[in-house]
Coordinates of C-alpha atoms in Angstrom, one line a residue:
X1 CA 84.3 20.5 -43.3
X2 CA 81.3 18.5 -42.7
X3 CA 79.2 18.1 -39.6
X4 CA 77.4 14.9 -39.7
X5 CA 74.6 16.1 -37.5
X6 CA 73.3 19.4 -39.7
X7 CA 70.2 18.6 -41.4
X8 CA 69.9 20.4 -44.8
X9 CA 66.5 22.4 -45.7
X10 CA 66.1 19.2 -48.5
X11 CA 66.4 16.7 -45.7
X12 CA 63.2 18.5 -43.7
X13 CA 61.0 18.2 -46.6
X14 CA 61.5 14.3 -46.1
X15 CA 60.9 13.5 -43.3
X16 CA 57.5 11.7 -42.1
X17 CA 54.6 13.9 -40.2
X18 CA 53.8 12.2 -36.4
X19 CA 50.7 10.4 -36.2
X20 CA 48.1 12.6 -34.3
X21 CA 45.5 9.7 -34.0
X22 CA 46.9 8.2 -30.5
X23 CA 46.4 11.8 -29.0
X24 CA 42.5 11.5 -29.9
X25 CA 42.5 8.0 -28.1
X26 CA 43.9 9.1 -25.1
X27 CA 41.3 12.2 -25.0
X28 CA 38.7 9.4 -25.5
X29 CA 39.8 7.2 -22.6
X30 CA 40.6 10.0 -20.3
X31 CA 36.9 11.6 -20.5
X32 CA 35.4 7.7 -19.8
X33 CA 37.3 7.5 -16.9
X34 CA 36.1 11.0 -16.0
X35 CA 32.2 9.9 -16.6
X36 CA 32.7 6.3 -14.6
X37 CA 34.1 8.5 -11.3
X38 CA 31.3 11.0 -11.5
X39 CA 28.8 8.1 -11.5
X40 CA 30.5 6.4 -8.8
X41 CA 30.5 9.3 -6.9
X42 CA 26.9 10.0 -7.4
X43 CA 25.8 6.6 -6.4
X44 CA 27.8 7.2 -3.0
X45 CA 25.9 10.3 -2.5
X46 CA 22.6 8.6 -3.2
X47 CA 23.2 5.4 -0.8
X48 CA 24.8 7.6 1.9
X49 CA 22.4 10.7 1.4
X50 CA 21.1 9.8 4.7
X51 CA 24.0 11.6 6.0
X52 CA 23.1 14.8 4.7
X53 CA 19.3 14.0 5.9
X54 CA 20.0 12.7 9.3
X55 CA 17.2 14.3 10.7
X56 CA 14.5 12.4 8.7
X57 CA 15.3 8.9 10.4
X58 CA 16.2 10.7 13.8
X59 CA 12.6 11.0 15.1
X60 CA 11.2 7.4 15.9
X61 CA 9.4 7.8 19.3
X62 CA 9.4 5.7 22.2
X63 CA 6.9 3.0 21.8
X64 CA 3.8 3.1 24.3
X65 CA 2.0 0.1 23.1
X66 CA 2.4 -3.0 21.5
X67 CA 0.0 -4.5 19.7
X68 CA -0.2 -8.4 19.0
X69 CA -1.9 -10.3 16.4
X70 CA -5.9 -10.1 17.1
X71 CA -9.1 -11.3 15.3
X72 CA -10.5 -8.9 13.1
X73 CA -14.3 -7.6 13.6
X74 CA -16.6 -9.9 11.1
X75 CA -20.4 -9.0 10.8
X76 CA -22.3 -12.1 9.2
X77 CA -25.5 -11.4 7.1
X78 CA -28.8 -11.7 9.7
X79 CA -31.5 -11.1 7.1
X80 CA -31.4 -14.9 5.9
X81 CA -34.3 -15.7 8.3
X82 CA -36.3 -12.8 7.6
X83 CA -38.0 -13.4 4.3
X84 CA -39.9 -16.3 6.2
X85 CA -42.0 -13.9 7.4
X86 CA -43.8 -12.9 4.7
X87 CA -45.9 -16.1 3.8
X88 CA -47.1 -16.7 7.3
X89 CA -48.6 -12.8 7.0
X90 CA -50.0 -13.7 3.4
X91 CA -51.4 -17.2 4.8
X92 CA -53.1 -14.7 7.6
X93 CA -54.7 -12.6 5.6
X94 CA -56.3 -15.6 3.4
X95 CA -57.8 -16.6 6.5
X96 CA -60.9 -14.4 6.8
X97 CA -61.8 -15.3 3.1
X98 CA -62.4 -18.8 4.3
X99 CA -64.5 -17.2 7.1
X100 CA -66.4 -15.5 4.9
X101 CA -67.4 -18.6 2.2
X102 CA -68.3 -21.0 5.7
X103 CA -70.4 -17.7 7.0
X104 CA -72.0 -18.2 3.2
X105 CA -72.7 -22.1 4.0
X106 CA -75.8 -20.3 6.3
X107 CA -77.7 -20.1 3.3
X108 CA -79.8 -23.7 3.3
X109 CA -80.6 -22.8 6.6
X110 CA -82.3 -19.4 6.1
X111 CA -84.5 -21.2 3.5
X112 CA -86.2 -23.2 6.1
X113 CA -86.6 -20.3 8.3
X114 CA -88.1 -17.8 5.8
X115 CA -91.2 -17.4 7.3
X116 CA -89.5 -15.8 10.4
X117 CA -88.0 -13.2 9.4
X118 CA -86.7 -12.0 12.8
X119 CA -85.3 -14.9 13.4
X120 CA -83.9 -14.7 10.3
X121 CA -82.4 -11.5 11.1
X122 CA -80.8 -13.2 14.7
X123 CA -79.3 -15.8 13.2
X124 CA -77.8 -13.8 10.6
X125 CA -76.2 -11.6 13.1
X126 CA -75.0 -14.5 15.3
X127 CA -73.2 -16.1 12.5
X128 CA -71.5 -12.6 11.9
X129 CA -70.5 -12.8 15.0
X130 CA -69.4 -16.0 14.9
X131 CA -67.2 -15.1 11.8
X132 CA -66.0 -12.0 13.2
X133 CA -64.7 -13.5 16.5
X134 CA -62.9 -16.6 14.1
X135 CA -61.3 -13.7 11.9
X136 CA -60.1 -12.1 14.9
X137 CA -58.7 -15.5 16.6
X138 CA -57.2 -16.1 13.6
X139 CA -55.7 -12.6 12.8
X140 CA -54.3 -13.1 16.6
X141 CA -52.7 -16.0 15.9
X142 CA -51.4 -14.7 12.9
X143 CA -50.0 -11.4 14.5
X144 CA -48.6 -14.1 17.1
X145 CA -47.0 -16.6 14.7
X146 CA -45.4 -13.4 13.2
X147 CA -44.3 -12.1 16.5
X148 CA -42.9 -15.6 17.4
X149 CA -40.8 -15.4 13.9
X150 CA -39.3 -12.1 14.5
X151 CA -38.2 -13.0 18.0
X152 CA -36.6 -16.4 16.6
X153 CA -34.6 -13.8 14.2
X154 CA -33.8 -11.2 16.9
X155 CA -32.9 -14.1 19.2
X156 CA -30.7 -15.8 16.8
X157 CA -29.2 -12.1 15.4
X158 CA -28.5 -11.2 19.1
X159 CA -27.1 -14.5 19.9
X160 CA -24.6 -14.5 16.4
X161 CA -24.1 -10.1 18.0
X162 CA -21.0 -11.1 20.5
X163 CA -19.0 -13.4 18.0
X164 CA -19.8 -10.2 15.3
X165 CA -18.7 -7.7 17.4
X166 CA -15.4 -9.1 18.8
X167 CA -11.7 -8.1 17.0
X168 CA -10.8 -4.9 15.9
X169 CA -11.9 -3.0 13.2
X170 CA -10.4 -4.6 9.9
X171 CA -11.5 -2.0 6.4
X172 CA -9.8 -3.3 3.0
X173 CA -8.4 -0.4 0.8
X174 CA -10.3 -0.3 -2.1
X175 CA -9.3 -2.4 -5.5
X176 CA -7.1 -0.7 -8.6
X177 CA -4.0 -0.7 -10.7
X178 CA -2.0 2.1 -8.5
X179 CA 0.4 3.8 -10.1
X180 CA 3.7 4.3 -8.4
X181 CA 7.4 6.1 -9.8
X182 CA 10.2 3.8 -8.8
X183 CA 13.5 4.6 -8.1
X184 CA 16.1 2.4 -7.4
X185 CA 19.0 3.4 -5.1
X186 CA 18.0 7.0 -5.5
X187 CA 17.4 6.7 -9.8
X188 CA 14.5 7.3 -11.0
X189 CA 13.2 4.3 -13.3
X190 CA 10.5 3.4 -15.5
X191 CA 7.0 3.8 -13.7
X192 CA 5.8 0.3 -11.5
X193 CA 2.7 -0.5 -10.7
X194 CA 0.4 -2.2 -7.5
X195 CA -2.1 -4.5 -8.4
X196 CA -4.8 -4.8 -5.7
X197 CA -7.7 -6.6 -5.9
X198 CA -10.2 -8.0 -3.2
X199 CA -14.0 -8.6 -2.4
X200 CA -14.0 -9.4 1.0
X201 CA -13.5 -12.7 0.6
X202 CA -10.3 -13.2 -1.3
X203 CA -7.3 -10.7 -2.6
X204 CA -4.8 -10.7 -5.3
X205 CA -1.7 -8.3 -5.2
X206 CA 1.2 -7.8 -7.9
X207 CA 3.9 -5.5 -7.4
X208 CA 5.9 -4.6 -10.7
X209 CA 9.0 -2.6 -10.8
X210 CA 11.3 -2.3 -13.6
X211 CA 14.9 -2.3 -12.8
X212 CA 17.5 -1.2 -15.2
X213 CA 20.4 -4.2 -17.0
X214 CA 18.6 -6.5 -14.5
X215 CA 14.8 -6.9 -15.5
X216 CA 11.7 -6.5 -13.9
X217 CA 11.1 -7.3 -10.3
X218 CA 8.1 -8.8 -9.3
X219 CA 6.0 -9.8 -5.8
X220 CA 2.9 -11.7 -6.0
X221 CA 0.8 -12.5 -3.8
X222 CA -2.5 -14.3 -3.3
X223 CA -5.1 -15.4 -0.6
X224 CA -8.2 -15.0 1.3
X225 CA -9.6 -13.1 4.5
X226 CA -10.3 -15.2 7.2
X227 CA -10.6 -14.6 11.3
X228 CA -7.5 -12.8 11.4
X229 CA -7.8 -10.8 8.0
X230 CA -5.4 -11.4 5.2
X231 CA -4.5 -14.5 5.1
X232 CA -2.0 -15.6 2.2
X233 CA -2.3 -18.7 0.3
X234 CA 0.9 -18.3 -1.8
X235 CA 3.7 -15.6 -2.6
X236 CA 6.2 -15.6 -5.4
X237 CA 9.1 -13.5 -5.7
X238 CA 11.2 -12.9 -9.0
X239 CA 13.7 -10.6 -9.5
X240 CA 14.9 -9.7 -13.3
X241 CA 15.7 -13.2 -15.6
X242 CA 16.4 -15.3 -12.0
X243 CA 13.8 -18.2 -11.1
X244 CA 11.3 -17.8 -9.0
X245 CA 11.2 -18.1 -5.2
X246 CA 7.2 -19.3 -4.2
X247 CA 6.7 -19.7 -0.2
X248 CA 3.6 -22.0 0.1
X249 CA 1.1 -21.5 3.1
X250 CA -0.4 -24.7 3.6
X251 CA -3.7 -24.5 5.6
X252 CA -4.0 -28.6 5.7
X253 CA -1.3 -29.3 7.5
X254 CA -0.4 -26.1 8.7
X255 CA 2.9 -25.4 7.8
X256 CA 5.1 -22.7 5.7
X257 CA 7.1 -24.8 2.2
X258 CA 9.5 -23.1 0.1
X259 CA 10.9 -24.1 -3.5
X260 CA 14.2 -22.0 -2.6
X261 CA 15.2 -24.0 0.8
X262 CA 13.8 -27.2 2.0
X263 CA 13.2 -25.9 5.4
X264 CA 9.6 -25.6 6.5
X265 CA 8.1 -23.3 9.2
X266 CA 4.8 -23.8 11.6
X267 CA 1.8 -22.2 9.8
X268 CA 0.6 -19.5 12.8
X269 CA -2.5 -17.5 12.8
X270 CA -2.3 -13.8 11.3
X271 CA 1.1 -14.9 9.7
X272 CA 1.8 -12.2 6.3
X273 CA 4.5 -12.3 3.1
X274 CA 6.6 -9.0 2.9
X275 CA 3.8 -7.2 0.6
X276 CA 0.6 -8.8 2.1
X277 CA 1.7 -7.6 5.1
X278 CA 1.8 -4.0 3.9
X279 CA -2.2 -4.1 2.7
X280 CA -2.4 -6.1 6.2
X281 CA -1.7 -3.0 8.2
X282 CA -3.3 -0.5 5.6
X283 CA -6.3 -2.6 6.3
X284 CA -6.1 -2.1 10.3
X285 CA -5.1 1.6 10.3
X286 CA -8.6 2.5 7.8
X287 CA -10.4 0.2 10.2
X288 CA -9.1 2.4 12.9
X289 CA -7.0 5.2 12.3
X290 CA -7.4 6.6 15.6
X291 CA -5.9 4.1 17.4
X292 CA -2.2 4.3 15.5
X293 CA -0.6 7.3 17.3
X294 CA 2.9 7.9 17.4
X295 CA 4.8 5.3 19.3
X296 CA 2.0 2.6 18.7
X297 CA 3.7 -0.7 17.4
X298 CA 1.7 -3.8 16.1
X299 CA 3.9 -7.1 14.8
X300 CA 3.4 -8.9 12.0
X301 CA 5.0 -12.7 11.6
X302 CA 6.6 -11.8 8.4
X303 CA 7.7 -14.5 5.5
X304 CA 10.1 -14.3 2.9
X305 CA 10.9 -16.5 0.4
X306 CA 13.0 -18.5 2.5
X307 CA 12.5 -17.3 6.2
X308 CA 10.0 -15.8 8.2
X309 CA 10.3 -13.6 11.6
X310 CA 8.2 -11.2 13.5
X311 CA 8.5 -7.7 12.5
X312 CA 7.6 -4.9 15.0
X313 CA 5.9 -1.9 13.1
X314 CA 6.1 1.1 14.9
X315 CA 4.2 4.4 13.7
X316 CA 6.5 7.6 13.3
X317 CA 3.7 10.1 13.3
X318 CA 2.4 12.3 10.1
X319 CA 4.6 13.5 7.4
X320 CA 4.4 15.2 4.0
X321 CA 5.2 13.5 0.9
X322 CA 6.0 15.2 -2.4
X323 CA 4.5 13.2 -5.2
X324 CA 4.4 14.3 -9.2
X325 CA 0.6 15.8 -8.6
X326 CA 1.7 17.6 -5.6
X327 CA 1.8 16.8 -2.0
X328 CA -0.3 14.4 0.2
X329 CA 0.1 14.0 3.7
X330 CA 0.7 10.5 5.0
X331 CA 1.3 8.2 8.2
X332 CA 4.7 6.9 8.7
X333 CA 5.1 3.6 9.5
X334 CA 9.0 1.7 10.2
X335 CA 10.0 -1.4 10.7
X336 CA 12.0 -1.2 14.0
X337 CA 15.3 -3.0 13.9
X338 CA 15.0 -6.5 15.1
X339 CA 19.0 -6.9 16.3
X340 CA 21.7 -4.8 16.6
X341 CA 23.4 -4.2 12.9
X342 CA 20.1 -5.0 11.9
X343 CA 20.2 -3.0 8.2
X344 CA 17.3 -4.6 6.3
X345 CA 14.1 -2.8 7.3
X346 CA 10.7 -1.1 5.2
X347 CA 9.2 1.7 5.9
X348 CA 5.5 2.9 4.6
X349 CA 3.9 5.8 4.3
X350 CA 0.2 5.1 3.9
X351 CA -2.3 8.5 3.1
X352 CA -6.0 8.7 4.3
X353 CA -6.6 10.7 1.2
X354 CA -6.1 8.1 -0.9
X355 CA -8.1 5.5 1.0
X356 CA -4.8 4.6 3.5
X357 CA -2.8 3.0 0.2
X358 CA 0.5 3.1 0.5
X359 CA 1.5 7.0 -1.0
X360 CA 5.3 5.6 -0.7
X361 CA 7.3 2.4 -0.1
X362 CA 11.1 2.3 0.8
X363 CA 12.4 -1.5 0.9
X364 CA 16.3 -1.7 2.3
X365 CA 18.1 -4.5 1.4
X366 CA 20.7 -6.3 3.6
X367 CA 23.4 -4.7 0.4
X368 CA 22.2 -1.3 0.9
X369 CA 20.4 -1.4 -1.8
X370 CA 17.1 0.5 -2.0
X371 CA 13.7 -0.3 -3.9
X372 CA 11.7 3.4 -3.7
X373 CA 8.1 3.5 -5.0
X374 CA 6.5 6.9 -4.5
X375 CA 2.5 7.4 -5.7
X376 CA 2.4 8.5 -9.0
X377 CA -1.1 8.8 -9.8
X378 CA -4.0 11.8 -9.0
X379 CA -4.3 12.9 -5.1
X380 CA -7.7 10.4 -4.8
X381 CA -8.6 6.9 -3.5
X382 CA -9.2 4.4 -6.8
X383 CA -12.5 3.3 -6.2
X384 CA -13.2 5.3 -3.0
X385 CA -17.1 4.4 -3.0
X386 CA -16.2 0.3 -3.4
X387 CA -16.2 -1.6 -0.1
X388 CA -14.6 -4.5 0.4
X389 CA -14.1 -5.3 3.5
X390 CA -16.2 -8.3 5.4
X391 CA -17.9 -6.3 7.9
X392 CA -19.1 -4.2 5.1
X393 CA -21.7 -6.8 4.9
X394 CA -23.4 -6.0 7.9
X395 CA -24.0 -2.8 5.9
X396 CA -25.4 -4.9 2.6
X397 CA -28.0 -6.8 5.5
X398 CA -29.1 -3.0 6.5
X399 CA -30.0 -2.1 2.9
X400 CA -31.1 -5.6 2.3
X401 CA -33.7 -5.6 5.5
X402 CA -35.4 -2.7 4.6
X403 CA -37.3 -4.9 1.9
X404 CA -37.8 -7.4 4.0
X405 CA -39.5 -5.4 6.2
X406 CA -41.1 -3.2 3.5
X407 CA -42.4 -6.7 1.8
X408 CA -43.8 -7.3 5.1
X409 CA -45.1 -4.5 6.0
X410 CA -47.0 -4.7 2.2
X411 CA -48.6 -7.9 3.3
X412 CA -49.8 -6.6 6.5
X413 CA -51.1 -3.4 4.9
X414 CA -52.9 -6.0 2.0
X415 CA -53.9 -8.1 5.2
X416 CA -55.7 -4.8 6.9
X417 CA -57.0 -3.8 3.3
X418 CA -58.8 -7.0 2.9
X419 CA -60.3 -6.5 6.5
X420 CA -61.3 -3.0 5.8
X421 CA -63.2 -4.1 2.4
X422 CA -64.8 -6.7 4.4
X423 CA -66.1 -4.3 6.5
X424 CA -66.8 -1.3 4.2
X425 CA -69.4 -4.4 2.6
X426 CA -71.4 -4.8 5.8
X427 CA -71.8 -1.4 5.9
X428 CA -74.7 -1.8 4.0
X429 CA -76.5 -4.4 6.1
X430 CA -78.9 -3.0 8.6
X431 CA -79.2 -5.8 10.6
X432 CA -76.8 -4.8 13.8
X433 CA -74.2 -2.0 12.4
X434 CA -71.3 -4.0 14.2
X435 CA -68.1 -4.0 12.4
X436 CA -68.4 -7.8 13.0
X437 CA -70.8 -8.3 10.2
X438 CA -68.8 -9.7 7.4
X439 CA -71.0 -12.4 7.0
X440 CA -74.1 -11.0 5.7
X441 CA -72.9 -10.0 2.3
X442 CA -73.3 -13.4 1.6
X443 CA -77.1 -13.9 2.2
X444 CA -77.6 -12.1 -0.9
X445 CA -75.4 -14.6 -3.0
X446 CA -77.5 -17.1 -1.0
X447 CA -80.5 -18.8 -2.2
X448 CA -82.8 -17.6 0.6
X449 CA -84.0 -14.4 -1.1
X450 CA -85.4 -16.6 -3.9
X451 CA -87.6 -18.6 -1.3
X452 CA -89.4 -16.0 0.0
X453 CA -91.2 -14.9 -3.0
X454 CA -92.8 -18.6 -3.1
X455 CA -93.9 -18.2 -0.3
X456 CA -95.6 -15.0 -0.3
X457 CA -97.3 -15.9 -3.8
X458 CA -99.0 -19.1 -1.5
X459 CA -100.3 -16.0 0.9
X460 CA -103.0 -14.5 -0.9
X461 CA -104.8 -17.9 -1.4
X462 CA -105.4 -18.1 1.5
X463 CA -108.3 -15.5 1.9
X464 CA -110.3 -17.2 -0.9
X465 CA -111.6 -20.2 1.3
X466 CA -114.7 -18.4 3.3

């Protein structure tokens, strides 16, 4: 008997081996999925890590004074008027030349009076005289045209002192590429970097951060110092492959323009982009970093590519930041909220040792989304010995008056030289001895002393008659 369901050794041998390859598949799929939580959970971690660091955003203190847009402190160059000075000195010191020559024109005379040779002799030393007391009316006029100038420049310098000495102290960083390592929501990226650029009279700024899949992002923006210090003329905002977003300050007709909305805003004074805004208050606090203690808040009417608001900037106090050279210490400065569920916000770190440049920039996005820039280059201020800043050219006029005054001071000391030789001539007359005997170094030049020898040749004749 038969059982249908036995399976002979022979029918084993036939039967097909199961496919292993969906196994490997499943392995495959199971590890992706393993990967894609991990990184999901590490991006939580790194947009909620202020959880775990509570106590870094926990110390903002009470604000004690608020600070509202002011004119900056502008010294304008006083040593314009200055260089007049030194032909009126070289005009005075030609002056007793022409002295001497008329003192010379006595010559015809003394022909006529040869015969008298102490009259001679008088009339020599009263035309010295003469000339002496012209060169010194002339040298006291000169002195007093001179003294008349330099109290025209104090005058106008002292009168141009009060609108040069009112605003706060405004210093521009100093110019460079800065280097800076990005991060974007906690990831570290590929290295950005700050363009900054100024003379005192204009400023350029590019920030440039690479973000992973999306492209670079980039803030521009460009402008002038005027009254109020940086004052921006355009800024454009692109983010990765999207157009850009350009907000348009329009001095003419005083009003804000943007390509993104067709909304326009009043143009006020002191008014900033997100980034100028930034160098804006780096500028103040090197000006004066005395006066932005803990608590301290200054606002800043802030535009964005489609918006603009006041922002109050409060400073936290002094904190250490960990760089990749080491650690600086730097000033804390946070935008305070501006409504309640207010989540955007930026927060600066600027460090005196590196001329008060920003040593770290967090920007928070509405999203949660946060753009980190942390210094990345040596512990030292980029062009530390440059400045920039307008009122550093009251400090050019110092360096630039000390000519001025050294040229003058040359002219006078040429005018006393020529005064002195005139002298140290005379000192060879015997006629008086006075200092005020210029003029008889010209009788010998004169024809007189050729005269007398005519007329002493007709003297011995004179016997021969008896």
């Amino acid at each position: 008997m038969s059982y249908p369901s036995t399976v002979s050794p022979s029918d084993r041998t036939q039967l097909p081996a199961a496919p292993r390859r969906p196994r490997a598949w499943r392995w495959i799929v199971v590890l992706a999925v393993v990967l894609v939580l991990h990184w999901i959970a590490a991006q939580w971690v790194e947009r909620n890590r202020e959880i775990f660091t509570s106590g870094n955003t926990s110390h903002v203190p009470v604000q004690i004074t608020l600070l509202k847009p002011e004119r900056i402190e502008r010294k304008p160059a006083s040593a314009a008027p200055r260089p007049a000075a030194a032909p009126v000195h070289k005009a005075a010191a030609s002056k007793p030349r022409e002295h001497a020559l008329t003192a010379t024109r006595a010559g015809p005379s003394a022909v006529a009076a040869a015969s008298t040779p102490a009259a001679d002799a008088d009339a020599a030393s009263e035309a010295a005289n003469a000339a002496a007391a012209e060169a010194q009316a002339a040298a006291s006029a000169a002195n007093a045209a001179s003294a008349a100038a330099a109290a025209s420049g104090t005058g106008s310098a002292h009168a141009a002192a009060p609108e040069a000495a009112s605003g706060v102290k405004f210093l521009v960083p100093p110019s460079g590429d800065l280097p800076y390592d990005t991060f974007y929501n906690g990831v570290r990226n590929q290295p950005g970097t700050i363009h900054w650029s100024s003379d005192g009279k204009t400023y350029d700024m590019v920030v440039s951060m690479p973000v992973p899949f999306i492209g670079t992002f980039s803030y521009s923006s460009h402008g002038h110092i005027d009254a109020f210090g940086l004052a921006p003329d355009q800024y454009i905002e692109k983010r990765g492959r999207r157009p850009e977003d350009v907000s348009i300050f329009n001095r003419t007709t005083r009003q804000i323009v943007f390509t993104r909305t067709p909304t326009s805003l009043p143009l006020t004074d002191a008014a900033q982009d997100r980034f100028s805004m930034v160098m804006q208050l780096a500028s103040l606090v090197r000006g004066d970093p005395d006066a932005y203690k803990p608590g301290v808040t200054r606002e800043f009417f802030v535009v964005d590519n489609d918006s603009g608001e006041t922002w109050p900037i409060e400073t936290i106090g002094d904190e250490t930041i960990r760089t990749q050279h080491g650690f600086v210490t730097a000033r804390h400065f946070m935008r305070l909220p501006r409504h309640p569920g207010d989540k955007r916000r930026i927060d600066v770190w600027l460090a005196p040792s590196l001329g008060w440049l920003p040593a770290r920039l967090l920007q928070t996005e509405p999203n949660g989304t946060e753009i980190e820039l942390v210094w990345g280059g040596p512990l030292s201020a980029p062009g530390s010995t440059a400045n920039s800043a307008p009122g550093n050219a009251s400090g050019n006029d110092d360096t630039q008056t000390s000519p001025d005054n050294s040229s003058s001071a040359a002219t006078g000391a040429t005018g006393a030289t020529g005064a002195t030789g005139a002298t140290d001539n005379t000192t060879g007359s015997p006629v008086n001895g006075s200092p005020a005997a210029p003029a008889v170094p010209a009788a010998p030049s004169a024809p007189s002393p050729t005269t007398p020898p005519s007329a002493l040749d007709n003297v011995p004749s004179a016997p021969e008659k008896p």
